[in-house]
Tab-separated table of C-alpha atoms in Angstrom:
chain	number	residue	atom	x	y	z
T	1169	UNK	CA	0.000	0.000	0.000
T	1170	UNK	CA	1.370	3.418	-0.933
T	1171	UNK	CA	2.254	5.811	1.856
T	1172	UNK	CA	-0.227	8.678	2.329
T	1173	UNK	CA	0.589	11.986	0.666
T	1174	UNK	CA	1.768	14.792	2.970
T	1175	UNK	CA	0.144	18.098	1.918
T	1176	UNK	CA	1.077	21.388	3.592
T	1177	UNK	CA	-1.394	24.157	4.538
T	1178	UNK	CA	-0.219	27.495	3.138
T	1179	UNK	CA	-2.367	30.492	3.934
T	1180	UNK	CA	-2.885	34.182	3.415
T	1181	UNK	CA	-5.552	36.712	4.395
T	1182	UNK	CA	-6.405	38.186	0.990
T	1183	UNK	CA	-3.652	40.639	0.040
T	1184	UNK	CA	-2.138	40.264	3.482
T	1185	UNK	CA	-0.557	36.933	2.746
T	1186	UNK	CA	-0.084	33.930	5.036
T	1187	UNK	CA	0.714	30.069	4.979
T	1188	UNK	CA	0.149	26.181	5.973
T	1189	UNK	CA	1.125	22.867	4.052
T	1190	UNK	CA	0.191	19.337	2.781
T	1191	UNK	CA	2.975	16.833	2.535
T	1192	UNK	CA	4.085	14.995	-0.555
T	1193	UNK	CA	4.004	11.241	-0.958
T	1194	UNK	CA	7.544	9.973	-0.339
T	1195	UNK	CA	9.302	9.134	-3.582
T	1196	UNK	CA	7.261	11.477	-5.769
T	1197	UNK	CA	8.102	14.874	-7.167
T	1198	UNK	CA	5.894	17.701	-8.325
T	1199	UNK	CA	5.613	18.780	-11.935
T	1200	UNK	CA	3.948	21.841	-13.442
T	1201	UNK	CA	0.175	21.591	-13.146
T	1202	UNK	CA	0.214	18.746	-10.600
T	1203	UNK	CA	-0.426	18.630	-6.875
T	1204	UNK	CA	3.240	17.913	-6.137
T	1205	UNK	CA	5.761	20.370	-4.728
T	1206	UNK	CA	6.798	21.644	-8.145
T	1207	UNK	CA	3.456	23.044	-9.227
T	1208	UNK	CA	4.935	26.192	-10.714
T	1209	UNK	CA	8.313	27.702	-11.432
T	1210	UNK	CA	9.283	30.584	-9.189
T	1211	UNK	CA	9.003	34.073	-10.536
T	1212	UNK	CA	12.585	34.500	-9.349
T	1213	UNK	CA	13.794	31.099	-10.539
T	1214	UNK	CA	17.055	32.535	-11.816
T	1215	UNK	CA	18.325	33.756	-8.450
T	1216	UNK	CA	18.954	30.303	-6.957
T	1217	UNK	CA	16.808	30.836	-3.855
T	1218	UNK	CA	14.391	27.999	-4.672
T	1219	UNK	CA	17.385	25.710	-5.186
T	1220	UNK	CA	18.634	26.785	-1.760
T	1221	UNK	CA	15.227	25.947	-0.300
T	1222	UNK	CA	15.313	22.527	-1.944
T	1223	UNK	CA	18.611	21.695	-0.269
T	1224	UNK	CA	16.945	21.841	3.120
T	1225	UNK	CA	13.931	19.672	2.268
T	1226	UNK	CA	15.491	16.287	3.062
T	1227	UNK	CA	16.498	17.226	6.610
T	1228	UNK	CA	13.232	19.029	7.268
T	1229	UNK	CA	11.148	16.072	6.067
T	1230	UNK	CA	12.803	13.639	8.489
T	1231	UNK	CA	10.229	12.209	10.870
T	1232	UNK	CA	6.944	10.884	9.478
T	1233	UNK	CA	3.855	12.860	10.391
T	1234	UNK	CA	5.763	15.963	11.470
T	1235	UNK	CA	5.667	19.429	9.994
T	1236	UNK	CA	8.843	21.121	8.809
T	1237	UNK	CA	7.620	24.045	10.916
T	1238	UNK	CA	7.779	21.895	14.084
T	1239	UNK	CA	3.995	21.429	14.358
T	1240	UNK	CA	2.222	18.063	14.106
T	1241	UNK	CA	0.478	16.693	11.049
T	1242	UNK	CA	-2.820	14.822	10.976
T	1243	UNK	CA	-3.542	11.702	8.914
T	1244	UNK	CA	-6.709	12.339	6.909
T	1245	UNK	CA	-8.312	8.994	6.003
T	1246	UNK	CA	-9.200	8.005	2.452
T	1247	UNK	CA	-12.844	8.519	1.582
T	1248	UNK	CA	-15.569	9.927	-0.643
T	1249	UNK	CA	-17.267	13.282	-0.101
T	1250	UNK	CA	-19.477	15.811	-1.818
T	1251	UNK	CA	-17.363	18.713	-3.015
T	1252	UNK	CA	-18.937	22.051	-3.827
T	1253	UNK	CA	-22.596	22.959	-3.565
T	1254	UNK	CA	-25.771	23.156	-5.650
T	1255	UNK	CA	-26.597	26.488	-3.965
T	1256	UNK	CA	-23.490	28.690	-4.363
T	1257	UNK	CA	-23.447	32.002	-2.514
T	1258	UNK	CA	-21.576	33.662	-5.380
T	1259	UNK	CA	-21.917	32.074	-8.834
T	1260	UNK	CA	-18.693	33.521	-10.230
T	1261	UNK	CA	-16.648	31.999	-7.405
T	1262	UNK	CA	-16.998	28.525	-8.906
T	1263	UNK	CA	-18.507	26.834	-5.858
T	1264	UNK	CA	-20.767	24.528	-7.883
T	1265	UNK	CA	-21.929	22.087	-8.917
T	1266	UNK	CA	-21.883	19.533	-6.126
T	1267	UNK	CA	-19.840	16.485	-7.223
T	1268	UNK	CA	-18.677	13.268	-5.581
T	1269	UNK	CA	-14.924	13.092	-5.086
T	1270	UNK	CA	-12.828	10.074	-4.100
T	1271	UNK	CA	-9.534	10.755	-2.294
T	1272	UNK	CA	-6.687	8.644	-0.991
T	1273	UNK	CA	-5.355	9.256	2.508
T	1274	UNK	CA	-2.932	12.101	3.138
T	1275	UNK	CA	-1.320	14.042	5.983
T	1276	UNK	CA	-2.187	17.689	6.561
T	1277	UNK	CA	-0.623	20.262	8.849
T	1278	UNK	CA	-2.703	20.614	11.994
T	1279	UNK	CA	-2.010	24.348	12.146
T	1280	UNK	CA	-1.396	27.242	9.811
T	1281	UNK	CA	2.281	28.053	9.255
T	1282	UNK	CA	3.211	30.518	11.980
T	1283	UNK	CA	5.650	33.421	11.995
T	1284	UNK	CA	7.989	31.232	14.028
T	1285	UNK	CA	7.785	28.441	11.427
T	1286	UNK	CA	8.503	30.829	8.579
T	1287	UNK	CA	11.331	32.505	10.464
T	1288	UNK	CA	12.953	29.076	10.904
T	1289	UNK	CA	12.688	28.515	7.145
T	1290	UNK	CA	14.155	31.920	6.304
T	1291	UNK	CA	16.989	31.559	8.807
T	1292	UNK	CA	17.832	28.144	7.336
T	1293	UNK	CA	17.747	29.131	3.663
T	1294	UNK	CA	18.189	32.878	3.368
T	1295	UNK	CA	14.963	32.992	1.367
T	1296	UNK	CA	13.623	36.430	0.406
T	1297	UNK	CA	9.869	36.744	-0.172
T	1298	UNK	CA	8.353	38.434	-3.192
T	1299	UNK	CA	6.938	41.232	-1.036
T	1300	UNK	CA	10.470	41.954	0.183
T	1301	UNK	CA	11.808	41.948	-3.379
T	1302	UNK	CA	9.075	44.254	-4.669
T	1303	UNK	CA	9.468	46.635	-1.725
T	1304	UNK	CA	5.832	46.940	-0.742
T	1305	UNK	CA	2.638	44.988	-0.130
T	1306	UNK	CA	-1.028	45.694	0.472
T	1307	UNK	CA	-2.355	46.113	4.010
T	1308	UNK	CA	-5.925	46.447	5.260
T	1309	UNK	CA	-6.478	50.095	6.187
T	1310	UNK	CA	-8.051	49.136	9.501
T	1311	UNK	CA	-4.658	47.899	10.706
T	1312	UNK	CA	-2.820	51.135	9.836
T	1313	UNK	CA	-2.314	54.309	11.840
T	1314	UNK	CA	-3.617	57.616	10.547
T	1315	UNK	CA	-0.024	58.814	10.138
T	1316	UNK	CA	0.803	55.922	7.803
T	1317	UNK	CA	-2.406	56.330	5.806
T	1318	UNK	CA	-1.745	60.050	5.327
T	1319	UNK	CA	1.286	59.238	3.168
T	1320	UNK	CA	-0.583	56.786	0.915
T	1321	UNK	CA	-2.336	58.133	-2.167
T	1322	UNK	CA	-3.269	54.893	-3.938
T	1323	UNK	CA	-5.685	52.048	-3.290
T	1324	UNK	CA	-7.220	49.018	-5.011
T	1325	UNK	CA	-10.072	50.457	-7.072
T	1326	UNK	CA	-12.461	47.561	-6.449
T	1327	UNK	CA	-11.434	47.290	-2.783
T	1328	UNK	CA	-10.306	50.718	-1.508
T	1329	UNK	CA	-9.650	49.367	1.993
T	1330	UNK	CA	-6.456	47.746	0.627
T	1331	UNK	CA	-3.566	50.206	0.694
T	1332	UNK	CA	-0.024	49.737	-0.699
T	1333	UNK	CA	2.467	50.128	2.131
T	1334	UNK	CA	6.173	50.462	1.407
T	1335	UNK	CA	8.239	48.052	3.458
T	1336	UNK	CA	5.292	45.816	4.406
T	1337	UNK	CA	6.408	42.179	4.522
T	1338	UNK	CA	6.141	39.078	6.670
T	1339	UNK	CA	8.560	40.612	9.226
T	1340	UNK	CA	6.692	43.927	9.234
T	1341	UNK	CA	3.018	43.125	8.524
T	1342	UNK	CA	1.829	46.745	8.798
T	1343	UNK	CA	4.981	48.254	7.318
T	1344	UNK	CA	8.088	49.825	8.948
T	1345	UNK	CA	7.728	50.142	12.694
T	1346	UNK	CA	5.455	47.089	12.979
T	1347	UNK	CA	6.761	43.788	14.281
T	1348	UNK	CA	5.831	40.127	14.652
T	1349	UNK	CA	7.662	39.783	17.986
T	1350	UNK	CA	4.382	39.463	19.899
T	1351	UNK	CA	2.757	37.376	17.144
T	1352	UNK	CA	5.179	34.508	16.630
T	1353	UNK	CA	2.295	32.032	17.056
T	1354	UNK	CA	0.099	33.859	14.500
T	1355	UNK	CA	-0.007	32.860	10.791
T	1356	UNK	CA	2.747	34.396	8.692
T	1357	UNK	CA	1.498	37.161	6.369
T	1358	UNK	CA	2.532	38.693	3.024
T	1359	UNK	CA	3.442	35.289	1.579
T	1360	UNK	CA	2.819	34.724	-2.130
T	1361	UNK	CA	1.990	31.427	-3.816
T	1362	UNK	CA	5.618	31.144	-4.932
T	1363	UNK	CA	6.793	31.828	-1.374
T	1364	UNK	CA	4.426	29.147	-0.100
T	1365	UNK	CA	5.790	26.704	-2.657
T	1366	UNK	CA	9.376	27.383	-1.534
T	1367	UNK	CA	8.410	26.799	2.104
T	1368	UNK	CA	6.709	23.516	1.241
T	1369	UNK	CA	9.763	22.308	-0.661
T	1370	UNK	CA	11.981	23.130	2.290
T	1371	UNK	CA	9.616	21.209	4.559
T	1372	UNK	CA	9.539	18.204	2.196
T	1373	UNK	CA	5.845	18.696	1.492
T	1374	UNK	CA	3.503	20.198	-1.085
T	1375	UNK	CA	0.401	22.358	-1.201
T	1376	UNK	CA	-2.932	20.510	-0.940
T	1377	UNK	CA	-5.224	20.247	-3.929
T	1378	UNK	CA	-8.492	22.113	-3.638
T	1379	UNK	CA	-10.287	18.779	-3.152
T	1380	UNK	CA	-7.907	17.705	-0.366
T	1381	UNK	CA	-8.309	21.061	1.330
T	1382	UNK	CA	-12.126	20.937	1.251
T	1383	UNK	CA	-12.215	17.306	2.378
T	1384	UNK	CA	-9.883	18.090	5.286
T	1385	UNK	CA	-11.845	21.211	6.141
T	1386	UNK	CA	-15.108	19.296	6.430
T	1387	UNK	CA	-13.629	17.186	9.210
T	1388	UNK	CA	-15.682	14.116	8.291
T	1389	UNK	CA	-19.021	15.955	8.127
T	1390	UNK	CA	-21.341	15.989	5.103
T	1391	UNK	CA	-23.905	18.605	4.089
T	1392	UNK	CA	-22.831	21.179	6.658
T	1393	UNK	CA	-22.103	24.889	6.207
T	1394	UNK	CA	-19.102	25.041	8.534
T	1395	UNK	CA	-16.442	22.558	9.713
T	1396	UNK	CA	-18.311	22.178	13.014
T	1397	UNK	CA	-21.944	22.108	11.753
T	1398	UNK	CA	-24.622	24.485	10.477
T	1399	UNK	CA	-24.684	27.054	13.289
T	1400	UNK	CA	-22.062	29.792	13.216
T	1401	UNK	CA	-21.876	29.985	17.025
T	1402	UNK	CA	-23.129	26.769	18.669
T	1403	UNK	CA	-24.206	27.563	22.241
T	1404	UNK	CA	-22.837	31.071	21.768
T	1405	UNK	CA	-19.239	29.887	21.309
T	1406	UNK	CA	-16.970	31.318	18.625
T	1407	UNK	CA	-15.372	28.689	16.376
T	1408	UNK	CA	-13.487	30.941	13.951
T	1409	UNK	CA	-11.794	34.324	13.625
T	1410	UNK	CA	-14.014	36.312	11.244
T	1411	UNK	CA	-15.377	39.821	10.851
T	1412	UNK	CA	-18.122	40.965	13.195
T	1413	UNK	CA	-19.752	44.339	12.633
T	1414	UNK	CA	-19.989	46.611	9.603
T	1415	UNK	CA	-17.242	45.946	7.052
T	1416	UNK	CA	-14.851	47.643	6.532
T	1417	UNK	CA	-15.387	50.387	9.097
T	1418	UNK	CA	-16.228	48.591	12.329
T	1419	UNK	CA	-14.910	45.239	13.536
T	1420	UNK	CA	-16.406	44.610	16.952
T	1421	UNK	CA	-13.927	41.754	17.495
T	1422	UNK	CA	-16.498	39.738	19.431
T	1423	UNK	CA	-14.418	36.627	18.770
T	1424	UNK	CA	-11.531	38.223	20.668
T	1425	UNK	CA	-9.374	39.299	17.703
T	1426	UNK	CA	-9.289	42.418	15.552
T	1427	UNK	CA	-6.610	40.941	13.296
T	1428	UNK	CA	-5.151	37.451	13.068
T	1429	UNK	CA	-5.384	34.972	15.931
T	1430	UNK	CA	-2.852	32.370	17.129
T	1431	UNK	CA	-2.761	29.279	14.909
T	1432	UNK	CA	-4.034	27.167	17.819
T	1433	UNK	CA	-6.981	29.443	18.621
T	1434	UNK	CA	-10.564	28.118	18.512
T	1435	UNK	CA	-11.689	24.466	18.596
T	1436	UNK	CA	-10.383	22.072	15.907
T	1437	UNK	CA	-12.642	20.280	13.438
T	1438	UNK	CA	-13.391	16.554	13.449
T	1439	UNK	CA	-9.985	15.716	11.976
T	1440	UNK	CA	-8.161	17.842	14.534
T	1441	UNK	CA	-7.359	20.703	12.115
T	1442	UNK	CA	-7.364	24.271	13.445
T	1443	UNK	CA	-8.524	27.496	11.786
T	1444	UNK	CA	-9.581	25.917	8.504
T	1445	UNK	CA	-11.945	28.841	7.997
T	1446	UNK	CA	-11.363	32.457	8.955
T	1447	UNK	CA	-8.061	33.887	10.243
T	1448	UNK	CA	-6.139	33.604	6.940
T	1449	UNK	CA	-6.921	32.549	3.380
T	1450	UNK	CA	-5.131	29.326	2.411
T	1451	UNK	CA	-3.258	28.542	-0.800
T	1452	UNK	CA	-3.906	25.332	-2.751
T	1453	UNK	CA	-2.067	23.845	-5.734
T	1454	UNK	CA	-5.047	24.031	-8.142
T	1455	UNK	CA	-5.399	26.499	-10.965
T	1456	UNK	CA	-8.552	28.590	-10.629
T	1457	UNK	CA	-11.659	27.755	-12.719
T	1458	UNK	CA	-15.302	28.821	-12.500
T	1459	UNK	CA	-16.834	25.798	-14.242
T	1460	UNK	CA	-16.530	22.239	-12.905
T	1461	UNK	CA	-17.736	18.850	-14.118
T	1462	UNK	CA	-20.549	17.185	-12.123
T	1463	UNK	CA	-18.937	13.769	-12.800
T	1464	UNK	CA	-17.442	11.622	-10.043
T	1465	UNK	CA	-13.730	12.396	-9.636
T	1466	UNK	CA	-10.765	10.462	-8.245
T	1467	UNK	CA	-7.960	12.510	-6.632
T	1468	UNK	CA	-8.637	15.569	-8.841
T	1469	UNK	CA	-5.827	18.066	-9.278
T	1470	UNK	CA	-7.711	20.867	-11.005
T	1471	UNK	CA	-7.186	22.368	-14.476
T	1472	UNK	CA	-3.870	21.772	-16.237
T	1473	UNK	CA	-3.272	25.502	-16.642
T	1474	UNK	CA	-4.627	28.896	-15.678
T	1475	UNK	CA	-3.744	32.389	-14.535
T	1476	UNK	CA	-4.617	32.279	-10.821
T	1477	UNK	CA	-4.464	29.749	-7.997
T	1478	UNK	CA	-7.349	28.691	-5.762
T	1479	UNK	CA	-7.561	30.173	-2.269
T	1480	UNK	CA	-9.807	28.687	0.400
T	1481	UNK	CA	-11.160	29.337	3.863
T	1482	UNK	CA	-11.540	33.100	4.127
T	1483	UNK	CA	-9.795	35.335	6.648
T	1484	UNK	CA	-10.387	37.465	9.725
T	1485	UNK	CA	-11.772	40.087	7.324
T	1486	UNK	CA	-14.503	37.801	5.999
T	1487	UNK	CA	-18.169	37.870	6.885
T	1488	UNK	CA	-19.853	34.555	7.773
T	1489	UNK	CA	-21.138	34.146	4.193
T	1490	UNK	CA	-17.547	33.927	2.910
T	1491	UNK	CA	-16.333	31.125	5.180
T	1492	UNK	CA	-18.656	28.302	4.150
T	1493	UNK	CA	-16.893	25.054	3.267
T	1494	UNK	CA	-17.262	25.369	-0.507
T	1495	UNK	CA	-16.213	28.994	-0.895
T	1496	UNK	CA	-13.206	29.612	-3.120
T	1497	UNK	CA	-11.461	32.681	-4.452
T	1498	UNK	CA	-9.448	33.232	-7.607
T	1499	UNK	CA	-9.091	37.006	-7.600
T	1500	UNK	CA	-5.808	38.248	-9.008
T	1501	UNK	CA	-3.460	39.451	-6.279
T	1502	UNK	CA	-0.256	41.407	-6.501
T	1503	UNK	CA	1.872	38.479	-5.306
T	1504	UNK	CA	0.450	35.291	-6.738
T	1505	UNK	CA	1.448	32.818	-9.417
T	1506	UNK	CA	3.411	33.265	-12.627
């Protein structure tokens, strides 16, 4: 019997980027358009940094069922589930139709990749993220001081709450003067798809397919809106870090967090996975597509090509309608795929 694949959860909250991973089956290697580690060439392939990351993968992968970022992995059993929905919230997000999907077993990181995990990777490899190379990144205006906002004269036309901040990166999530020192157990931010891929290679893993991600997110449940059931707050308890209040002007932070939360915050789902919805969007290996076949599928890996990658799970900025199990996003971001 073949050993289970080991996918890695890699995450990001919209333009504020973050990570987590699904590990690769031992003895396999990724190729363009597949679910393996080598889904896409790096935008900076010529600078040797991805090769440097690769050199660390063997040592990092030592120890079955362990994450390269020190955290545990969970064995997700093989099975069949209904992917997608017949009643999509947003048609253009490609949530439908519902289709039966058969998957083999695989390991998945129990937690999102934290700042501490990513710092370990960077210290080991000297990797430089795309946000650091470009010199700026987008930050949600609600996390910025008035002084910082006063010097910014641009915004994303369709989403004016996203502002370009010079010097914003994973080490400085809100730009110069901000720090992750008190957030080492929070998900790493400002990480592109290429950055996520490099981390996974270092850890000896790969990104999950969209199907693997959704199957893991459901935690063994069928026909439920959320990983824990159909009620957003069973018995008044918060199960995810999402937006409460009027977006984007007022986040009441009733769940205890205005921004990201620790990767171990809130109860896990039935498979023992934390923060599968809310907190930070999560990268998958699949190319984005709106239309899907209703046919039964076996270990699907998505379209063979595309322009954007699939993101799942929503973030702390998302309303409850954007964190249902089937919701996907393929919007073009500044730091995404080639």
